[in-house]
XYZ file of C-alpha atoms in Angstrom:
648
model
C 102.934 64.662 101.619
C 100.219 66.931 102.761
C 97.955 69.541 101.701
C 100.120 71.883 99.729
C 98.506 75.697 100.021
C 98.743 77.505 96.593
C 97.972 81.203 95.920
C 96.799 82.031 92.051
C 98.535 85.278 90.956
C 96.039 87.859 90.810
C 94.703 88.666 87.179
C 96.922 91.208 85.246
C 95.154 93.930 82.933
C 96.926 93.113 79.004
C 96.257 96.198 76.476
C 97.441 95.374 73.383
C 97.778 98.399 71.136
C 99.045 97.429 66.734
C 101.430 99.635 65.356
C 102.415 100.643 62.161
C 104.155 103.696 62.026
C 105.663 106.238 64.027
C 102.770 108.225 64.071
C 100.056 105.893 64.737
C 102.532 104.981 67.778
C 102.613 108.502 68.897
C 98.962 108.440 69.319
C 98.288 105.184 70.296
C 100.885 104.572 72.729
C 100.757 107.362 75.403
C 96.624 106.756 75.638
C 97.826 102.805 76.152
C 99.978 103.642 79.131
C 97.052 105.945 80.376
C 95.305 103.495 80.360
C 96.838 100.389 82.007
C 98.228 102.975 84.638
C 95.035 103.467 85.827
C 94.560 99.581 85.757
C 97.906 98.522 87.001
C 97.994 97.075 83.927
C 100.767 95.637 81.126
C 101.308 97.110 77.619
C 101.766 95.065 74.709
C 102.955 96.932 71.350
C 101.776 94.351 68.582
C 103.937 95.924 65.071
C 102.468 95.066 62.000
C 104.121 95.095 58.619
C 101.488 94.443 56.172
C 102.735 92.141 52.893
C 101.380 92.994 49.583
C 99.572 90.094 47.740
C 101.589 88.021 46.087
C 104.929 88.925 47.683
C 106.388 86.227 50.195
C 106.911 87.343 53.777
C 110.635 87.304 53.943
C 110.018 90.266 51.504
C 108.956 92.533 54.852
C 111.661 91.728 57.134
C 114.004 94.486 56.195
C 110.393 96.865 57.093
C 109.725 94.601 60.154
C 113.675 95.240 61.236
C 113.378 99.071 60.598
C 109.971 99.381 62.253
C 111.277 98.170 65.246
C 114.472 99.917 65.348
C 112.492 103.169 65.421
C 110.217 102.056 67.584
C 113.098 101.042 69.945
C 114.250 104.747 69.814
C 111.140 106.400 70.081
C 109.894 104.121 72.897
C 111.653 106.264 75.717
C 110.537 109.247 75.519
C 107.321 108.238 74.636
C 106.112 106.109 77.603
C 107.833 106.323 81.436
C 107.729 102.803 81.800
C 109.191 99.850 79.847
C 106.887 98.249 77.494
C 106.772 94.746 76.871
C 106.867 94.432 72.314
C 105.896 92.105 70.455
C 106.225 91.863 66.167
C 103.634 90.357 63.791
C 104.470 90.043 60.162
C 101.041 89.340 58.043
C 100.029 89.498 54.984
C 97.865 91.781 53.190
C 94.091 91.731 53.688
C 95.084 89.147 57.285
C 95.838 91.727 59.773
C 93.039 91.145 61.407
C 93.703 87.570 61.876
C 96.796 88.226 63.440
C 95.022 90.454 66.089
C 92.610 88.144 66.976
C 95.198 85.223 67.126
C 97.068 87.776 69.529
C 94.521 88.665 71.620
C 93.695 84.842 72.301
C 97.092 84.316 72.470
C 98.475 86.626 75.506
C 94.522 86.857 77.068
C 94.692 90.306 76.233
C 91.727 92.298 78.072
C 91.887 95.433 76.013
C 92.341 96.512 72.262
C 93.651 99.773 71.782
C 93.010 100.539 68.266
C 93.525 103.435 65.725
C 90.653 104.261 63.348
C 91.617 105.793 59.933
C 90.340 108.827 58.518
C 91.349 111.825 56.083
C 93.292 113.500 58.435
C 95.093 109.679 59.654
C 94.930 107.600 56.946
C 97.712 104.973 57.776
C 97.062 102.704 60.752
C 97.809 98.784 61.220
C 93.917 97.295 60.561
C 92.988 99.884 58.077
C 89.188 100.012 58.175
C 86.980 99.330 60.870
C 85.746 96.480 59.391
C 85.436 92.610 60.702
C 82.416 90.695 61.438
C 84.082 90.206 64.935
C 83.797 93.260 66.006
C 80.402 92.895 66.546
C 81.055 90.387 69.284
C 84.632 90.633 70.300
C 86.620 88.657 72.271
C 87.934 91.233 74.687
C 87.168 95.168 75.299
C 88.001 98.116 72.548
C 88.754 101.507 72.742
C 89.485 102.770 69.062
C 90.988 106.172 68.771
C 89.460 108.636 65.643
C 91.647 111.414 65.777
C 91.436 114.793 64.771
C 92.405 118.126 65.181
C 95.551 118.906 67.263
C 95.524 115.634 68.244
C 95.527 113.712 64.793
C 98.312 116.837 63.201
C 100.668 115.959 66.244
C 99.552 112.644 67.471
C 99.644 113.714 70.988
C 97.470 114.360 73.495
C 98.640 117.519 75.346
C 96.530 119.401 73.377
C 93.547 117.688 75.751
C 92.200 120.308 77.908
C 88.068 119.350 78.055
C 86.869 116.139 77.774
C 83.514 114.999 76.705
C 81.546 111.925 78.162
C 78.115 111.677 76.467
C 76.071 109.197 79.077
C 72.835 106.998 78.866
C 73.321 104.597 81.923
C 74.369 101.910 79.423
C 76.340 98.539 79.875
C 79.775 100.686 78.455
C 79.199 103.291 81.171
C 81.515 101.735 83.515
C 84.196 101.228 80.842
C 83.489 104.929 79.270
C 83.904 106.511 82.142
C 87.386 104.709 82.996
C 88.687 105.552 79.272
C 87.892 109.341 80.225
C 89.256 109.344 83.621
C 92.425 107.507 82.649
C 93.084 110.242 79.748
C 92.072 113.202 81.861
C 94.280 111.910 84.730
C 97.250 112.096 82.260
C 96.768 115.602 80.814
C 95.094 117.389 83.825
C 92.170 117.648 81.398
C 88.487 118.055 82.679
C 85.313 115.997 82.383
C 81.877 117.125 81.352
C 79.307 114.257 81.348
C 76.304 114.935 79.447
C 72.968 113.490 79.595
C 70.629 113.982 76.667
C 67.272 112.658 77.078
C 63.689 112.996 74.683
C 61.867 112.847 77.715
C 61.254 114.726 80.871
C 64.416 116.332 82.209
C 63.412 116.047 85.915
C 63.822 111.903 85.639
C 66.674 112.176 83.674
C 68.462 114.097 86.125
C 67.603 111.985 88.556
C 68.640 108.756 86.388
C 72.175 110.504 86.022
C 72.464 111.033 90.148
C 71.362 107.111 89.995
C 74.248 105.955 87.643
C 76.826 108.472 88.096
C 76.450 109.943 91.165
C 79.031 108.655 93.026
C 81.145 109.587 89.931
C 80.182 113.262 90.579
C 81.088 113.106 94.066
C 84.589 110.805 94.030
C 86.380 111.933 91.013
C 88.014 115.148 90.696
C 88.393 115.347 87.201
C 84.591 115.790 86.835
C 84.031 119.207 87.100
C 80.902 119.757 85.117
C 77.789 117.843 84.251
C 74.873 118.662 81.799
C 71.312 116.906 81.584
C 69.590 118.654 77.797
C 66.431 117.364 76.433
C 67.658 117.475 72.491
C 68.268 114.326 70.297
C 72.005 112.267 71.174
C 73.883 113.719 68.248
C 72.676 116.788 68.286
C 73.490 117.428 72.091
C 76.948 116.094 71.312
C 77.591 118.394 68.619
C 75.932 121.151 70.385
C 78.510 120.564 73.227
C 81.625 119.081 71.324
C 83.259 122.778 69.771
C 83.824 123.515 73.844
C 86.062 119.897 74.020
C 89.384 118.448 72.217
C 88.312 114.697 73.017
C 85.103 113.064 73.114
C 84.649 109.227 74.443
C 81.628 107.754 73.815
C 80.438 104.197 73.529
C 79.348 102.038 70.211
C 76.213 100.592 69.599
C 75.387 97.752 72.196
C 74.114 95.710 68.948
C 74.646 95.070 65.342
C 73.153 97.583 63.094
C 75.685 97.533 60.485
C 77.169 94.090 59.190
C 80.459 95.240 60.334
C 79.300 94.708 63.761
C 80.941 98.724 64.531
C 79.022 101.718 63.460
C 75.608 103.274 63.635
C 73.720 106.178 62.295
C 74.277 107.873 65.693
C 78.141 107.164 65.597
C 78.704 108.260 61.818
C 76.665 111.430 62.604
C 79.181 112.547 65.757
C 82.325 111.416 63.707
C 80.772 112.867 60.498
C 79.658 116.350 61.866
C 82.181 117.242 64.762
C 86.166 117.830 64.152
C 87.362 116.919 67.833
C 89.239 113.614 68.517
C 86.589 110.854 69.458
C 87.304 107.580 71.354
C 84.904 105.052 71.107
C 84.689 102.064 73.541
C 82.603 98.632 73.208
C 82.565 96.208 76.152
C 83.395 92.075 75.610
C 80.340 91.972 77.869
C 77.023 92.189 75.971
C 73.778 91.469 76.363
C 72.064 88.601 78.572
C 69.649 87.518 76.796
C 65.967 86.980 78.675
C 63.332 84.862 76.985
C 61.825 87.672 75.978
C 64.655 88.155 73.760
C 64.210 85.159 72.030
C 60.843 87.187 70.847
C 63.226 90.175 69.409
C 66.266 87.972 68.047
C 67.633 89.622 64.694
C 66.284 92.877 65.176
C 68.904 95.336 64.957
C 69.003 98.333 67.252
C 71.115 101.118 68.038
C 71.160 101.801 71.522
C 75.063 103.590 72.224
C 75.129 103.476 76.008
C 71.277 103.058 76.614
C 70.176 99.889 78.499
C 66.815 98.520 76.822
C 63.848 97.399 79.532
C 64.181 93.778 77.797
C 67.844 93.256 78.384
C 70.260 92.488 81.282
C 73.531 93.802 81.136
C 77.202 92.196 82.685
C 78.646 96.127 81.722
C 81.113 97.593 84.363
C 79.476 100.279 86.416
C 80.484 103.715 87.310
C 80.656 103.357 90.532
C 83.087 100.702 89.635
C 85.670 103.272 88.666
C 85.083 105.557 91.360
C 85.886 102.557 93.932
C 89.205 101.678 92.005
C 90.479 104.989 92.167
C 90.244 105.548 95.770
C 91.507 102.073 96.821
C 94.470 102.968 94.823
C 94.856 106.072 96.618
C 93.939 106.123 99.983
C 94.647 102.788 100.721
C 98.256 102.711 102.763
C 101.006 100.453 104.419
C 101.896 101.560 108.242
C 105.052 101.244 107.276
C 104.900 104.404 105.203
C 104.341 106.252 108.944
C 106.988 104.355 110.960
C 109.340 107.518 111.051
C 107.338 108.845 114.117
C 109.406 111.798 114.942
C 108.318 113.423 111.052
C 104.369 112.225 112.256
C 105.738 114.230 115.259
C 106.796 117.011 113.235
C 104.039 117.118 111.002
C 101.563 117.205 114.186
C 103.259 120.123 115.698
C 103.150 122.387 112.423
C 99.908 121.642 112.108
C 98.805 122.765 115.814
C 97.370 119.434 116.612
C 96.532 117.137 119.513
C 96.184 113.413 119.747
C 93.594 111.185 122.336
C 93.375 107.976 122.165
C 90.380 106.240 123.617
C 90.336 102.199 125.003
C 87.023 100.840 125.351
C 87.274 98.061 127.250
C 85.074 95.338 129.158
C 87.120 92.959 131.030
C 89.917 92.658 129.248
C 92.254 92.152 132.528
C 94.517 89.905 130.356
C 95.258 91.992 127.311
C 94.608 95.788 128.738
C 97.587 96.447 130.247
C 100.301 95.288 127.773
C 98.210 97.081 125.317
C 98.760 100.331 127.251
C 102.372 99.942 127.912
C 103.301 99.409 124.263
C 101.503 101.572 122.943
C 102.505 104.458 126.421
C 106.210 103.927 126.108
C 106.241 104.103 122.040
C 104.222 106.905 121.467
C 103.925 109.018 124.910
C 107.464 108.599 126.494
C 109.902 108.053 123.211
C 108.432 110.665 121.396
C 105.157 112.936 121.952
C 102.535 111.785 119.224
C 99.948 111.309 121.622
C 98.905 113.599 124.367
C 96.639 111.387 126.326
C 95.317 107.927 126.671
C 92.107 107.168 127.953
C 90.555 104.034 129.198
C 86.521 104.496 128.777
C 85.243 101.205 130.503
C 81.543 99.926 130.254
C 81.384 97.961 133.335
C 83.878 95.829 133.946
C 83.862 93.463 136.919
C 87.569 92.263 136.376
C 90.744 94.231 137.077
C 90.429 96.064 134.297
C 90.517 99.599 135.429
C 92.872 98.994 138.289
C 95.482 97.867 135.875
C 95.150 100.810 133.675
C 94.703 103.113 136.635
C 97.919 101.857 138.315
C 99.827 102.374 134.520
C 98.940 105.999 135.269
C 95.839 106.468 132.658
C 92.710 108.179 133.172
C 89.812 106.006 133.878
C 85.967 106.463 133.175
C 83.072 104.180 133.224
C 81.081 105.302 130.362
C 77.286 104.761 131.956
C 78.784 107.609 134.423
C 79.640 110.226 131.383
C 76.767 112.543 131.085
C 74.217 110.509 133.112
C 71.416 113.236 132.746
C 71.086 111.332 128.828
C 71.459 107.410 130.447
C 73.318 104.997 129.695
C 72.781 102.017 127.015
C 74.938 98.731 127.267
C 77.596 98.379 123.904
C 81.098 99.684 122.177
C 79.367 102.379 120.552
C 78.036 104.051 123.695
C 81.052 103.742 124.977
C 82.837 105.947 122.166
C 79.797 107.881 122.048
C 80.896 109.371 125.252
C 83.885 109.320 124.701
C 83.831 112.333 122.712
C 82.775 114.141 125.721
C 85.789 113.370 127.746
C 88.614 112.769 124.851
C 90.738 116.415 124.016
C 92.195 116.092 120.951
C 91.461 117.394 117.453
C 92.251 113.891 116.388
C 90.560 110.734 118.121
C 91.775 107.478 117.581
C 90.465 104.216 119.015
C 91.596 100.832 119.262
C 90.296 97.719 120.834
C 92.027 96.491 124.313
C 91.881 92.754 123.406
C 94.676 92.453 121.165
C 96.847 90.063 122.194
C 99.967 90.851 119.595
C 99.876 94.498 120.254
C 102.471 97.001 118.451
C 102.697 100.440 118.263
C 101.354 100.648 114.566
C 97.899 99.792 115.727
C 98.195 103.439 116.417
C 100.575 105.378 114.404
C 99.122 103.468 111.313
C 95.696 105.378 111.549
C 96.602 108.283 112.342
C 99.193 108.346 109.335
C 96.769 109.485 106.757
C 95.212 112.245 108.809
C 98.435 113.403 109.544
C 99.941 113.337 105.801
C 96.575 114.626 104.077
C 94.416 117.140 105.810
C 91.301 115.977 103.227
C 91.118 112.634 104.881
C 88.962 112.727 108.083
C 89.013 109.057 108.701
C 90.948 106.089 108.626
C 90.103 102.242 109.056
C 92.431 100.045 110.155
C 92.592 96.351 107.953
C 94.996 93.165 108.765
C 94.825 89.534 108.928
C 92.628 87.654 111.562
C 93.987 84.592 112.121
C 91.009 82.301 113.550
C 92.624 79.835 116.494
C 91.109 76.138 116.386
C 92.195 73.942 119.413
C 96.037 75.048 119.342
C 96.366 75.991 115.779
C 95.853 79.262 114.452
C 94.318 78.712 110.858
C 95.283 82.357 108.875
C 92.602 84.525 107.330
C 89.928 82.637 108.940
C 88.733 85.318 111.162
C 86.694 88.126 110.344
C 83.352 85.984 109.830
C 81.042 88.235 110.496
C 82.848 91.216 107.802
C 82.580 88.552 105.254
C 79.562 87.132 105.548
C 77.222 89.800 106.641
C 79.023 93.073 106.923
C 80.841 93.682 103.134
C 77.735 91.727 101.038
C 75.315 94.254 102.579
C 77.388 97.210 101.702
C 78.303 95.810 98.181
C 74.477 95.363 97.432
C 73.219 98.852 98.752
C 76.329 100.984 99.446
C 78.835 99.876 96.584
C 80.827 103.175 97.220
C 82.437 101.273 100.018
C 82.921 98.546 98.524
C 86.392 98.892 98.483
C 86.921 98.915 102.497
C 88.610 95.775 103.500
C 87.297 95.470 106.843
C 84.255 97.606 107.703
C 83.993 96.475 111.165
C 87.894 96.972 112.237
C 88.273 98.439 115.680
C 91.084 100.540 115.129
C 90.406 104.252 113.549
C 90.640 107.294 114.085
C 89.297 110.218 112.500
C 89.097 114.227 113.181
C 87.054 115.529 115.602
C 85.235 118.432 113.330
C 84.149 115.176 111.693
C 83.240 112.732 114.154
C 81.272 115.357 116.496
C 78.842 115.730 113.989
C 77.763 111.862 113.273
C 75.251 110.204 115.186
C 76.424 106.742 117.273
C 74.847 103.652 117.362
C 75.218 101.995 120.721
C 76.118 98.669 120.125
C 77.752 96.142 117.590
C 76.860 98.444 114.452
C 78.923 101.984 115.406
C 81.559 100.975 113.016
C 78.940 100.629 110.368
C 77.175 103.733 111.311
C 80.235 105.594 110.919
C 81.639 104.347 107.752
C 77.829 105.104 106.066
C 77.352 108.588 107.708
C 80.982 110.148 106.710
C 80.165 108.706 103.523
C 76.680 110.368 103.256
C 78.127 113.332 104.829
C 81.658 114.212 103.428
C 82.052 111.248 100.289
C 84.156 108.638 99.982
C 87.461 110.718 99.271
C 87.233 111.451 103.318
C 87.806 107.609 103.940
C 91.355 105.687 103.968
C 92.017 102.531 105.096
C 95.396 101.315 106.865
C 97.160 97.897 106.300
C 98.279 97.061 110.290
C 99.852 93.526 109.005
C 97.803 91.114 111.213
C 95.458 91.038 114.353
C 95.316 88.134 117.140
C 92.192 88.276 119.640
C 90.238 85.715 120.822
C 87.479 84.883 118.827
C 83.795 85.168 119.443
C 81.860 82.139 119.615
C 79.135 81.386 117.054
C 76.239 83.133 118.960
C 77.832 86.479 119.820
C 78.764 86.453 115.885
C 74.818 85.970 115.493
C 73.600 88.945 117.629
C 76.757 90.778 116.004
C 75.137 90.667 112.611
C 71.548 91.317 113.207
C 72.813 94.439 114.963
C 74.334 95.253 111.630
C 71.470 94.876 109.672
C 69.244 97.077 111.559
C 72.097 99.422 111.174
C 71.651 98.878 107.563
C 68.016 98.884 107.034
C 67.714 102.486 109.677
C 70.274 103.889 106.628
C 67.937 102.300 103.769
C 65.023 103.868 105.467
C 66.177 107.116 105.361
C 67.579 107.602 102.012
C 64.415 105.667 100.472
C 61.894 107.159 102.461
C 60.141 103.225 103.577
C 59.591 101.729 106.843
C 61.738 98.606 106.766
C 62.218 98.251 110.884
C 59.556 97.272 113.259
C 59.824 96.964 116.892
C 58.920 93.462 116.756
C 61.924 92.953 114.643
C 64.457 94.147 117.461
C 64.120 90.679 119.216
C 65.868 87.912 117.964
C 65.404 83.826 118.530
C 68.898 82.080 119.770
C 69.049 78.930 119.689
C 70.201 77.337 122.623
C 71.721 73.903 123.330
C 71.495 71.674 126.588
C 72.376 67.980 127.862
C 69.949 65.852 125.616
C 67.644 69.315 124.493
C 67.841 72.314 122.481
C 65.744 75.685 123.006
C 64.944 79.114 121.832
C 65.747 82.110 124.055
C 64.510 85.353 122.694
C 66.810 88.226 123.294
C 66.090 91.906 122.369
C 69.068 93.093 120.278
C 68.537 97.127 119.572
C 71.090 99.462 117.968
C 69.752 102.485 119.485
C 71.220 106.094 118.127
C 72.990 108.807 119.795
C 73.027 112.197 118.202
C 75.699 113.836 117.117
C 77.409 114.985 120.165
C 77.875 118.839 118.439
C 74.135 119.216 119.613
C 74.683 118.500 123.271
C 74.746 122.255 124.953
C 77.137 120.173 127.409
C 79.110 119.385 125.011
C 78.964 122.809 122.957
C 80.327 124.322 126.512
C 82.958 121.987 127.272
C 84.512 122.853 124.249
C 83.690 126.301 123.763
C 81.779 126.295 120.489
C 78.583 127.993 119.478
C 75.530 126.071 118.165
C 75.334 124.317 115.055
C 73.907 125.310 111.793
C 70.951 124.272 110.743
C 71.440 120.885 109.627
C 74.622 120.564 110.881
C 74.949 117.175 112.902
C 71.842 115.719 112.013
């Protein structure tokens, strides 16, 4: 038999929340579905029927049997999706045994648990107390409720939520905890910084941290930097809030591996519901560690200079949110005649732009399909331009004699030149395109279909916030005469999405940065600068991100791609243009000379019969400006000058 190909299932989030009572499932199951929701997550509902010393277990199986009777009946109209129960009998004093044996058990990734108090006595572990805790196996978010929230066990009552921050290894995980419950109630966040230092850096250490946070998530709607001392900032602020999530000490201080002087202060002092989160991942020890080992220190969400942390990171959150949300299936927008409804009550128009260089054997099917579909069936587009960059095939005579507008980009605005490259070619584009909406897609796709187009311009068409939209499918790779799947794309993988995960993690989430299929709105797109070559795509992606945040992005599954594949060298040249385009963003935002003219050349190595050779080849992204400052441009479309600041 051959090679078999196998595909792991992808790793499902497990919370696993103990029950003991009605009540303690009131509060602790709603904030459990909150929570996987936002994960796409499962819920497991562990019972526990405690056994009194002495008494043999059969003794709880008439509790056990009534427990989860109610439970059964309560379940419904408690949580809108099944949950998946399972029942633990244990005996006095073991319960935590039985939690830990569960949580090994099912690989559970989170423990939801309830934390007893005056007002909520009764819940399944009792006290906060096991050595394990100090260590544990998987993440914890333990509830201490109060208030509104601990009379009714609910969580309607939520209006304000309060995230104290210190840019620690629970950040990450804090931040999700608060976004998942504020999601859920339509509550809002205030994050608060409280610093003994100087309030200038620790502003600037929150924008570091959390401000992609700021920018992405909507329920964020306030932010505070104080210089006062942790709790009493927290208590200063808490009266104004009806939940407060905050994180536990990173390291022992107390033998129960859980609280802190900080902690028992907030829970001690303030009378709103607090939620308190601890990673599984702790500290990486350095050597110089080894210098500090048994000191105990209390450092709830700070990072100390001597440690490394494996902590999940705002930005984290933000990036998981907006995948989940503006990440779409062109089959959502294959009912063209409502994308042809929703265009005319909006008062839009449609170009599409072809760049092209000699693509005689793919241009012209790609401008019938795409023609007949969306031109002649029904009116989504309103015109179809070719913009050509020199071809000496047949390429514009073919699309010429289909009946579409041709220009040759170096002869668009010649009074600015001309540079060589795709992104001088959409550059000018913009010049000669008329819609509010511009869409683009390459003219060497051999499998063409219609959704190359009405895919992208699905999002702009359903959500007026989003101003641009990527287009993502599987490149197969073809090797002799077989094409082996997903083993195109060489250059996103390998150069394109590890640069942006190291210095632009916002976008982390697009799935192919360098697609050639998007579209975006022209209010938008007039005011970014071009770079001329391999890295406009790039360019782009960073500049609406710098200019209008990451909520302006979405990204379009268009099922799968098949073009012929560059060869080795182009791939090269393709990603050194990329990482000037990368570096030229770096150098602006932290102020340091990173490109040199000298490194705009690049060695290629070269192969002959019996030889090999360098040939040195200049490779420069060179940058348009935004076309919105062209006065020919300004007059073509009838619009007055910019603002100042606008377009640069």
């Amino acid at each position: 038999m051959g090679n078999r190909l196998t595909r792991s299932r992808p790793h499902i989030c497990r919370l696993l929340a103990p029950v003991s009572n009605l009540r303690e499932a009131r509060l602790l199951l709603p904030l459990a579905e909150m929570i996987v929701k936002a994960r796409q997550g499962q819920l497991i509902i562990l019972q526990v029927v405690t056994v009194p010393e002495g008494e043999a277990l059969s003794e709880s199986a008439g509790d056990a049997s009534q427990l989860r009777e109610e439970l059964a009946a309560l379940l419904p109209g408690l949580l809108s999706a099944p949950a998946h129960t399972r029942t633990l009998v244990r005996p006095a004093g073991e319960v935590w045994n039985g939690v830990w044996e569960m949580v090994a058990q099912e690989k559970i990734d989170i423990l939801l648990l309830a934390w007893g108090n005056p007002e909520f006595p009764e819940t399944a572990v009792m006290e906060m107390k096991d050595p394990r805790l100090a260590a544990p196996p998987c993440d914890l978010v333990v509830v201490y409720p109060r208030r509104e929230v601990a009379a009714g066990a609910s969580w309607q009552p939520v209006r304000r939520v309060l995230l104290p921050v210190r840019g620690g290894p629970y950040g990450g995980f804090s931040l999700r905890v608060a976004n998942a419950l504020a999601g859920a109630t339509g509550a809002a966040i205030t994050i608060l910084h409280a610093t003994g230092g100087d309030q200038r850096l620790a502003e600037e250490a929150l924008l570091d941290d959390y401000g992609p946070a700021l920018h992405g998530l909507h329920h964020i709607q306030r932010s505070l930097v104080v210089v006062k001392d942790v709790p009493g900032a927290i208590l200063e602020e808490a009266p104004q809030h009806q939940a407060l999530v905050m994180g536990a000490p990173v390291l022992r201080v107390y033998q129960d591996g859980w609280g802190g002087p900080i902690l028992d202060s907030v829970l001690s002092r303030s009378d709103i519901t607090t939620i308190v989160v601890k990673s599984k991942s702790l500290a990486e020890p350095t050597p110089q560690d080894e210098l500090t080992a048994g000191v105990q220190v209390e450092t709830p969400g700070i990072i100390s200079g001597k440690f490394r942390y494996r902590g999940d990171r705002p930005v984290a959150v933000v990036v998981d949110e907006w995948f989940a949300e503006n990440t779409f299936h062109s089959r959502e927008f294959a009912d063209l005649e409502r994308l042809v409804a929703l265009k005319q009550e909006q008062g839009l128009t449609i170009s599409l732009g072809l760049p092209a260089l000699n693509e005689a054997a793919t241009v012209g099917a790609v401008i019938s399909s795409v023609k007949s579909a969306l031109m002649d069936e029904v009116p989504l587009l309103d015109e179809i331009v070719l913009i050509d960059s020199g071809s000496v095939d047949y390429t514009r005579e073919i699309a010429a004699d289909l009946g579409i507008p041709v220009y040759v980009h170096h002869e668009i605005l010649p009074q600015y030149g001309a540079y060589n490259g795709k992104g001088e070619a959409l550059w000018k584009s913009l010049y000669v395109l008329k819609g509010d909406i511009l869409a683009w897609i390459d003219t060497d796709i051999k499998n063409i279909h219609p959704r190359f187009v009405y895919g992208i311009l699905g999002p702009l068409l359903h959500d007026p916030s989003i101003l641009y939209t990527k287009g993502f499918y599987r490149r197969p790779l073809k090797e002799g005469d077989k094409l082996v799947a997903g083993g195109g794309g060489r250059v996103t993988e390998l150069t394109a999405r590890p640069f942006i995960n190291l210095f632009f993690p916002e976008l982390s989430g697009i799935i192919q940065p360098l697609s050639g299929e998007y579209a975006g709105r022209r209010r938008a797109l007039e005011r970014m600068p071009f770079f001329s070559g391999y890295g406009v795509e790039t360019g782009l992606l960073l500049d609406i991100l710098e200019e209008f945040g990451l909520g302006a992005i979405a990204q379009v599954d268009l099922l799968e791609r098949v073009h012929h594949n560059q060869p080795l060298p182009s791939l090269s040249k393709m990603s050194f243009a990329i990482m000037q385009v990368v570096f030229s963003h770096l150098q602006e935002q932290h102020k340091v000379n990173l490109l040199h003219d000298a490194n705009m050349t690049m060695n290629l190595i070269r192969y002959g019969p019996s030889r090999y050779y360098l040939e040195t080849e200049e490779i420069k992204e060179r940058e348009r400006p935004p076309m919105i400052t062209l006065p020919e441009y300004r007059a073509s479309r009838g619009v007055s000058e910019p603002e100042p600041g606008e377009g640069n």
